[in-house]
Amino acid sequence: MKTLLLKPAVVVSLLAALAGCGSSPVYEDEDFKKETPFQRAVDSAPVKACDAAQMALLSQGYRIEASDGLSVHAQKHFQPDDEVNTTIDFYVTCKEQDGGAMVFANAVETTYELKKTSNATGFSVAGAGSITMPWSKSADSLVKVAGQTIADGKFYQRFFDLLSTYLGGKAR
């Protein structure tokens, strides 16, 4: 009787392939629809549209992280409870289209939770074993626990409605 021996590289490859079988890739759910909540046409130049986007975001407590005239990155922080922090990163890009601009908006909500770690001081004594002393250190750190693009059409509608007030008109 012959014994079948597998090389370690083959075993690792098989285990990796089996681990990937448990879930389907998220890109399979991408529809690439023409109508989305992430865009609006406006009757203003792209630079003016992005300037209005900055003003709309600033008026709602967002901090402008970066802006180059045709794009804006803004951020706002929330603390829903003592051990949870949430950040919304809001991105706007303004492109020229048909004598006006197409404004694209995308917001990502990221949630962080406070994780506490503590270390007690310990040492070993020959013949007596290990002794742990009551002096301890603790450290708190925020750990990312979730992150997702906000896809709620009402959220973006509120943004585009406010944007249009800063443009002195309506979004198309």
mmCIF file of C-alpha atoms in Angstrom:
data_model
loop_
_atom_site.group_PDB
_atom_site.id
_atom_site.type_symbol
_atom_site.label_atom_id
_atom_site.label_comp_id
_atom_site.label_asym_id
_atom_site.label_seq_id
_atom_site.Cartn_x
_atom_site.Cartn_y
_atom_site.Cartn_z
ATOM 1 C CA MET A 1 0.000 0.000 0.000
ATOM 2 C CA LYS A 2 1.337 3.393 -1.038
ATOM 3 C CA THR A 3 1.112 6.449 1.233
ATOM 4 C CA LEU A 4 0.222 9.739 -0.430
ATOM 5 C CA LEU A 5 2.365 12.605 0.848
ATOM 6 C CA LEU A 6 1.469 16.170 -0.110
ATOM 7 C CA LYS A 7 4.007 18.943 -0.217
ATOM 8 C CA PRO A 8 3.393 21.792 2.274
ATOM 9 C CA ALA A 9 2.886 24.336 -0.553
ATOM 10 C CA VAL A 10 0.109 22.189 -2.048
ATOM 11 C CA VAL A 11 -1.599 21.830 1.331
ATOM 12 C CA VAL A 12 -1.465 25.599 1.939
ATOM 13 C CA SER A 13 -2.889 26.285 -1.542
ATOM 14 C CA LEU A 14 -5.750 23.833 -0.998
ATOM 15 C CA LEU A 15 -6.595 25.332 2.393
ATOM 16 C CA ALA A 16 -6.587 28.869 0.947
ATOM 17 C CA ALA A 17 -8.894 27.792 -1.882
ATOM 18 C CA LEU A 18 -11.299 26.127 0.546
ATOM 19 C CA ALA A 19 -11.324 29.190 2.819
ATOM 20 C CA GLY A 20 -12.405 31.390 -0.096
ATOM 21 C CA CYS A 21 -15.385 29.139 -0.883
ATOM 22 C CA GLY A 22 -17.394 30.333 2.124
ATOM 23 C CA SER A 23 -18.473 33.732 0.823
ATOM 24 C CA SER A 24 -19.112 35.383 -2.496
ATOM 25 C CA PRO A 25 -17.210 38.530 -3.503
ATOM 26 C CA VAL A 26 -19.043 41.798 -2.860
ATOM 27 C CA TYR A 27 -18.413 43.082 -6.383
ATOM 28 C CA GLU A 28 -20.914 40.529 -7.703
ATOM 29 C CA ASP A 29 -23.717 42.713 -6.282
ATOM 30 C CA GLU A 30 -22.582 45.837 -8.176
ATOM 31 C CA ASP A 31 -25.334 46.858 -10.603
ATOM 32 C CA PHE A 32 -23.736 49.927 -12.261
ATOM 33 C CA LYS A 33 -27.124 51.563 -12.749
ATOM 34 C CA LYS A 34 -27.457 54.799 -14.698
ATOM 35 C CA GLU A 35 -29.681 56.411 -12.056
ATOM 36 C CA THR A 36 -28.028 56.559 -8.628
ATOM 37 C CA PRO A 37 -28.305 58.797 -5.571
ATOM 38 C CA PHE A 38 -24.624 59.742 -5.923
ATOM 39 C CA GLN A 39 -24.878 62.317 -8.758
ATOM 40 C CA ARG A 40 -26.740 65.461 -9.789
ATOM 41 C CA ALA A 41 -26.450 67.788 -12.762
ATOM 42 C CA VAL A 42 -26.297 71.512 -11.958
ATOM 43 C CA ASP A 43 -26.406 74.648 -14.115
ATOM 44 C CA SER A 44 -23.079 75.977 -12.814
ATOM 45 C CA ALA A 45 -19.428 75.617 -13.718
ATOM 46 C CA PRO A 46 -17.635 72.717 -12.001
ATOM 47 C CA VAL A 47 -15.464 75.023 -9.849
ATOM 48 C CA LYS A 48 -18.529 76.963 -8.667
ATOM 49 C CA ALA A 49 -20.378 73.685 -7.961
ATOM 50 C CA CYS A 50 -17.522 72.351 -5.824
ATOM 51 C CA ASP A 51 -17.264 75.689 -4.010
ATOM 52 C CA ALA A 52 -20.975 75.408 -3.187
ATOM 53 C CA ALA A 53 -20.395 71.815 -2.016
ATOM 54 C CA GLN A 54 -17.705 73.068 0.381
ATOM 55 C CA MET A 55 -20.061 75.693 1.782
ATOM 56 C CA ALA A 56 -22.872 73.136 2.177
ATOM 57 C CA LEU A 57 -20.585 70.746 4.050
ATOM 58 C CA LEU A 58 -19.037 73.484 6.200
ATOM 59 C CA SER A 59 -22.516 74.694 7.152
ATOM 60 C CA GLN A 60 -23.274 71.235 8.561
ATOM 61 C CA GLY A 61 -20.172 70.957 10.736
ATOM 62 C CA TYR A 62 -17.928 69.045 8.335
ATOM 63 C CA ARG A 63 -14.225 69.894 8.341
ATOM 64 C CA ILE A 64 -12.645 70.298 4.899
ATOM 65 C CA GLU A 65 -9.709 67.908 4.735
ATOM 66 C CA ALA A 66 -8.739 68.611 1.106
ATOM 67 C CA SER A 67 -9.977 70.645 -1.833
ATOM 68 C CA ASP A 68 -8.487 71.404 -5.238
ATOM 69 C CA GLY A 69 -11.309 73.290 -6.937
ATOM 70 C CA LEU A 70 -12.833 70.245 -8.643
ATOM 71 C CA SER A 71 -12.980 67.886 -5.675
ATOM 72 C CA VAL A 72 -13.626 68.104 -1.956
ATOM 73 C CA HIS A 73 -12.951 65.738 0.918
ATOM 74 C CA ALA A 74 -14.714 66.645 4.166
ATOM 75 C CA GLN A 75 -15.013 64.812 7.468
ATOM 76 C CA LYS A 76 -17.343 64.883 10.459
ATOM 77 C CA HIS A 77 -17.052 62.999 13.748
ATOM 78 C CA PHE A 78 -19.851 61.619 15.920
ATOM 79 C CA GLN A 79 -19.833 59.899 19.308
ATOM 80 C CA PRO A 80 -23.103 57.950 19.653
ATOM 81 C CA ASP A 81 -22.030 56.596 23.059
ATOM 82 C CA ASP A 82 -19.023 56.607 25.393
ATOM 83 C CA GLU A 83 -17.156 53.766 23.682
ATOM 84 C CA VAL A 84 -18.149 54.262 20.032
ATOM 85 C CA ASN A 85 -16.920 56.885 17.570
ATOM 86 C CA THR A 86 -18.236 57.237 14.035
ATOM 87 C CA THR A 87 -16.705 59.241 11.213
ATOM 88 C CA ILE A 88 -18.306 60.265 7.934
ATOM 89 C CA ASP A 89 -15.844 60.969 5.126
ATOM 90 C CA PHE A 90 -17.675 62.895 2.406
ATOM 91 C CA TYR A 91 -16.159 63.102 -1.081
ATOM 92 C CA VAL A 92 -17.408 65.392 -3.863
ATOM 93 C CA THR A 93 -16.118 65.541 -7.437
ATOM 94 C CA CYS A 94 -17.355 68.101 -9.983
ATOM 95 C CA LYS A 95 -16.995 67.390 -13.722
ATOM 96 C CA GLU A 96 -17.967 69.553 -16.673
ATOM 97 C CA GLN A 97 -21.059 68.379 -18.545
ATOM 98 C CA ASP A 98 -23.371 70.058 -21.077
ATOM 99 C CA GLY A 99 -22.523 73.647 -20.140
ATOM 100 C CA GLY A 100 -22.909 72.898 -16.440
ATOM 101 C CA ALA A 101 -21.478 70.349 -14.081
ATOM 102 C CA MET A 102 -22.192 66.865 -12.893
ATOM 103 C CA VAL A 103 -21.618 66.689 -9.149
ATOM 104 C CA PHE A 104 -20.732 63.275 -7.756
ATOM 105 C CA ALA A 105 -21.000 62.704 -4.002
ATOM 106 C CA ASN A 106 -19.929 59.703 -1.986
ATOM 107 C CA ALA A 107 -19.886 59.321 1.787
ATOM 108 C CA VAL A 108 -18.258 56.565 3.816
ATOM 109 C CA GLU A 109 -19.309 55.871 7.398
ATOM 110 C CA THR A 110 -16.646 54.270 9.575
ATOM 111 C CA THR A 111 -17.280 53.052 13.126
ATOM 112 C CA TYR A 112 -14.603 52.670 15.789
ATOM 113 C CA GLU A 113 -14.976 51.095 19.224
ATOM 114 C CA LEU A 114 -12.856 51.692 22.290
ATOM 115 C CA LYS A 115 -10.837 48.604 23.180
ATOM 116 C CA LYS A 116 -9.179 48.428 26.570
ATOM 117 C CA THR A 117 -6.085 46.396 27.222
ATOM 118 C CA SER A 118 -4.374 45.965 30.557
ATOM 119 C CA ASN A 119 -1.092 44.431 31.510
ATOM 120 C CA ALA A 120 -0.173 43.342 35.015
ATOM 121 C CA THR A 121 3.445 43.245 36.087
ATOM 122 C CA GLY A 122 4.711 39.763 36.775
ATOM 123 C CA PHE A 123 7.991 38.062 37.516
ATOM 124 C CA SER A 124 9.275 34.604 38.271
ATOM 125 C CA VAL A 125 11.130 33.588 41.392
ATOM 126 C CA ALA A 126 13.228 30.438 41.225
ATOM 127 C CA GLY A 127 11.577 27.744 43.295
ATOM 128 C CA ALA A 128 8.511 29.892 44.107
ATOM 129 C CA GLY A 129 6.983 30.134 40.649
ATOM 130 C CA SER A 130 5.460 33.167 39.067
ATOM 131 C CA ILE A 131 4.178 36.161 41.000
ATOM 132 C CA THR A 132 1.885 38.815 39.581
ATOM 133 C CA MET A 133 2.029 42.225 41.198
ATOM 134 C CA PRO A 134 -0.922 44.605 41.388
ATOM 135 C CA TRP A 135 0.860 47.325 39.398
ATOM 136 C CA SER A 136 -0.809 47.383 36.057
ATOM 137 C CA LYS A 137 -0.878 49.460 32.934
ATOM 138 C CA SER A 138 -3.917 49.936 30.789
ATOM 139 C CA ALA A 139 -4.209 51.388 27.335
ATOM 140 C CA ASP A 140 -7.267 52.434 25.405
ATOM 141 C CA SER A 141 -7.331 52.474 21.632
ATOM 142 C CA LEU A 142 -9.949 52.974 18.955
ATOM 143 C CA VAL A 143 -10.336 49.949 16.709
ATOM 144 C CA LYS A 144 -12.160 50.071 13.387
ATOM 145 C CA VAL A 145 -15.130 47.709 13.549
ATOM 146 C CA ALA A 146 -17.154 48.711 10.462
ATOM 147 C CA GLY A 147 -16.952 50.805 7.343
ATOM 148 C CA GLN A 148 -19.381 51.178 4.482
ATOM 149 C CA THR A 149 -20.419 53.560 1.722
ATOM 150 C CA ILE A 150 -23.645 55.318 2.651
ATOM 151 C CA ALA A 151 -26.165 54.353 -0.042
ATOM 152 C CA ASP A 152 -29.278 56.063 1.367
ATOM 153 C CA GLY A 153 -30.823 58.180 -1.378
ATOM 154 C CA LYS A 154 -32.489 60.519 1.154
ATOM 155 C CA PHE A 155 -29.083 61.348 2.673
ATOM 156 C CA TYR A 156 -27.749 62.469 -0.701
ATOM 157 C CA GLN A 157 -30.997 64.247 -1.600
ATOM 158 C CA ARG A 158 -30.625 66.411 1.509
ATOM 159 C CA PHE A 159 -27.034 67.223 0.500
ATOM 160 C CA PHE A 160 -27.953 68.099 -3.102
ATOM 161 C CA ASP A 161 -30.921 70.223 -1.928
ATOM 162 C CA LEU A 162 -28.586 72.219 0.333
ATOM 163 C CA LEU A 163 -25.966 72.431 -2.435
ATOM 164 C CA SER A 164 -28.559 73.943 -4.770
ATOM 165 C CA THR A 165 -29.323 76.715 -2.253
ATOM 166 C CA TYR A 166 -25.662 77.740 -2.329
ATOM 167 C CA LEU A 167 -25.796 77.750 -6.135
ATOM 168 C CA GLY A 168 -28.844 80.023 -6.048
ATOM 169 C CA GLY A 169 -30.998 77.561 -7.957
ATOM 170 C CA LYS A 170 -32.028 73.971 -8.163
ATOM 171 C CA ALA A 171 -30.201 70.859 -9.120
ATOM 172 C CA ARG A 172 -31.555 69.323 -12.321
#
